[in-house]
Amino acid sequence: MSTPNKKAAGNSSPSIDPDQMLLLDNQLCFAMYSASLAMTKSYKKLLKALDLTYPQYLVMMVLWEQDGVIVSELGKRLYLDSGTLTPLLKRMETMGLLHRQRDTDDERRVAVKLSDAGRALKRKAQAVPEKVACLLPEMSKIVAMRDDLHALRDNLQDKLEE
């Protein structure tokens, strides 16, 4: 028989059988991780035609939304640290998709700006979201799931910053 187990902030949830706690299929983190892998794989073929990896595609989406982003802001937006972001941006600069430019007033600040080729790639990329959407459940479920995941992420970030 399971009894409610009181948690912080007044939340209650049923007790979990200790033998069940470490089963892989019972883990939210694994469900999210494996879904993320499947989602990234679904993009891989579509992005190959654009000669982009998934992380590069994410950078491009931010820049198409707002060109001239400071690297630190780009990292915050994508939840990437500078050790991951810097080599990614260098590679994309070599590919001719963007330019990095140091701020003349503060050399620690580096702005990332689209090149002409980076701006032109947007038109080719516009078909990607629709093609991915064809692989997913109905839009109302996707929107609800996305919103729930954003709330979960924000909640976890808040707890990590406490």
Short mmCIF file of C-alpha atoms in Angstrom, two decimals, residues 47-138:
data_model
loop_
_atom_site.label_atom_id
_atom_site.label_comp_id
_atom_site.label_asym_id
_atom_site.label_seq_id
_atom_site.Cartn_x
_atom_site.Cartn_y
_atom_site.Cartn_z
CA LEU A 47 19.77 19.72 -42.14
CA LYS A 48 22.25 17.74 -44.23
CA ALA A 49 20.76 19.42 -47.30
CA LEU A 50 21.61 22.77 -45.64
CA ASP A 51 25.08 21.54 -44.62
CA LEU A 52 24.25 22.26 -40.96
CA THR A 53 24.40 20.25 -37.78
CA TYR A 54 21.56 20.61 -35.30
CA PRO A 55 23.53 22.94 -32.96
CA GLN A 56 24.51 25.07 -35.99
CA TYR A 57 20.84 25.21 -37.00
CA LEU A 58 19.95 26.46 -33.52
CA VAL A 59 22.56 29.23 -33.81
CA MET A 60 21.21 30.20 -37.21
CA MET A 61 17.64 30.36 -35.91
CA VAL A 62 18.70 32.78 -33.17
CA LEU A 63 20.59 34.93 -35.69
CA TRP A 64 17.72 34.91 -38.18
CA GLU A 65 15.54 36.13 -35.34
CA GLN A 66 18.01 38.79 -34.19
CA ASP A 67 21.22 39.46 -36.08
CA GLY A 68 24.21 40.89 -34.19
CA VAL A 69 23.82 38.93 -30.96
CA ILE A 70 26.59 39.10 -28.34
CA VAL A 71 28.18 35.66 -27.82
CA SER A 72 27.29 35.57 -24.12
CA GLU A 73 23.62 36.27 -24.95
CA LEU A 74 23.68 33.60 -27.65
CA GLY A 75 25.02 31.14 -25.07
CA LYS A 76 22.26 32.05 -22.61
CA ARG A 77 19.60 31.72 -25.28
CA LEU A 78 20.84 28.28 -26.38
CA TYR A 79 21.88 27.07 -22.90
CA LEU A 80 25.43 26.51 -24.19
CA ASP A 81 28.65 27.38 -22.40
CA SER A 82 31.47 29.24 -24.15
CA GLY A 83 33.58 26.06 -24.39
CA THR A 84 30.89 24.54 -26.61
CA LEU A 85 29.77 27.70 -28.38
CA THR A 86 33.15 29.17 -29.41
CA PRO A 87 34.32 26.21 -31.56
CA LEU A 88 30.84 25.99 -33.05
CA LEU A 89 30.93 29.66 -34.06
CA LYS A 90 34.49 29.37 -35.40
CA ARG A 91 33.41 26.49 -37.63
CA MET A 92 30.37 28.41 -38.85
CA GLU A 93 32.56 31.43 -39.58
CA THR A 94 34.89 29.19 -41.64
CA MET A 95 31.80 27.95 -43.50
CA GLY A 96 31.02 31.57 -44.40
CA LEU A 97 27.70 31.74 -42.53
CA LEU A 98 28.59 34.41 -39.99
CA HIS A 99 31.18 36.87 -38.78
CA ARG A 100 32.40 37.42 -35.24
CA GLN A 101 33.37 40.96 -34.37
CA ARG A 102 34.93 42.28 -31.15
CA ASP A 103 33.35 45.36 -29.62
CA THR A 104 35.78 48.28 -29.97
CA ASP A 105 34.72 49.69 -26.58
CA ASP A 106 34.88 46.36 -24.72
CA GLU A 107 37.04 43.67 -26.31
CA ARG A 108 35.51 41.01 -24.06
CA ARG A 109 32.24 41.40 -25.98
CA VAL A 110 31.99 39.65 -29.33
CA ALA A 111 29.02 40.18 -31.64
CA VAL A 112 27.92 37.48 -34.05
CA LYS A 113 26.49 38.70 -37.34
CA LEU A 114 25.14 36.84 -40.33
CA SER A 115 27.02 36.92 -43.60
CA ASP A 116 25.15 37.25 -46.89
CA ALA A 117 25.35 33.45 -47.22
CA GLY A 118 23.91 33.04 -43.70
CA ARG A 119 21.00 35.33 -44.52
CA ALA A 120 20.39 33.51 -47.83
CA LEU A 121 20.29 30.14 -46.05
CA LYS A 122 17.16 31.22 -44.18
CA ARG A 123 15.04 30.82 -47.31
CA LYS A 124 16.22 27.22 -47.75
CA ALA A 125 15.65 26.46 -44.05
CA GLN A 126 12.05 27.67 -44.03
CA ALA A 127 10.79 24.23 -45.09
CA VAL A 128 12.47 22.41 -42.20
CA PRO A 129 9.92 23.08 -39.40
CA GLU A 130 7.01 22.01 -41.59
CA LYS A 131 8.75 18.79 -42.62
CA VAL A 132 9.50 17.97 -38.98
CA ALA A 133 5.92 18.81 -37.98
CA CYS A 134 4.72 16.07 -40.35
CA LEU A 135 6.53 13.54 -38.14
CA LEU A 136 4.86 14.71 -34.92
CA PRO A 137 1.45 14.34 -33.25
CA GLU A 138 -1.22 16.99 -33.75
#
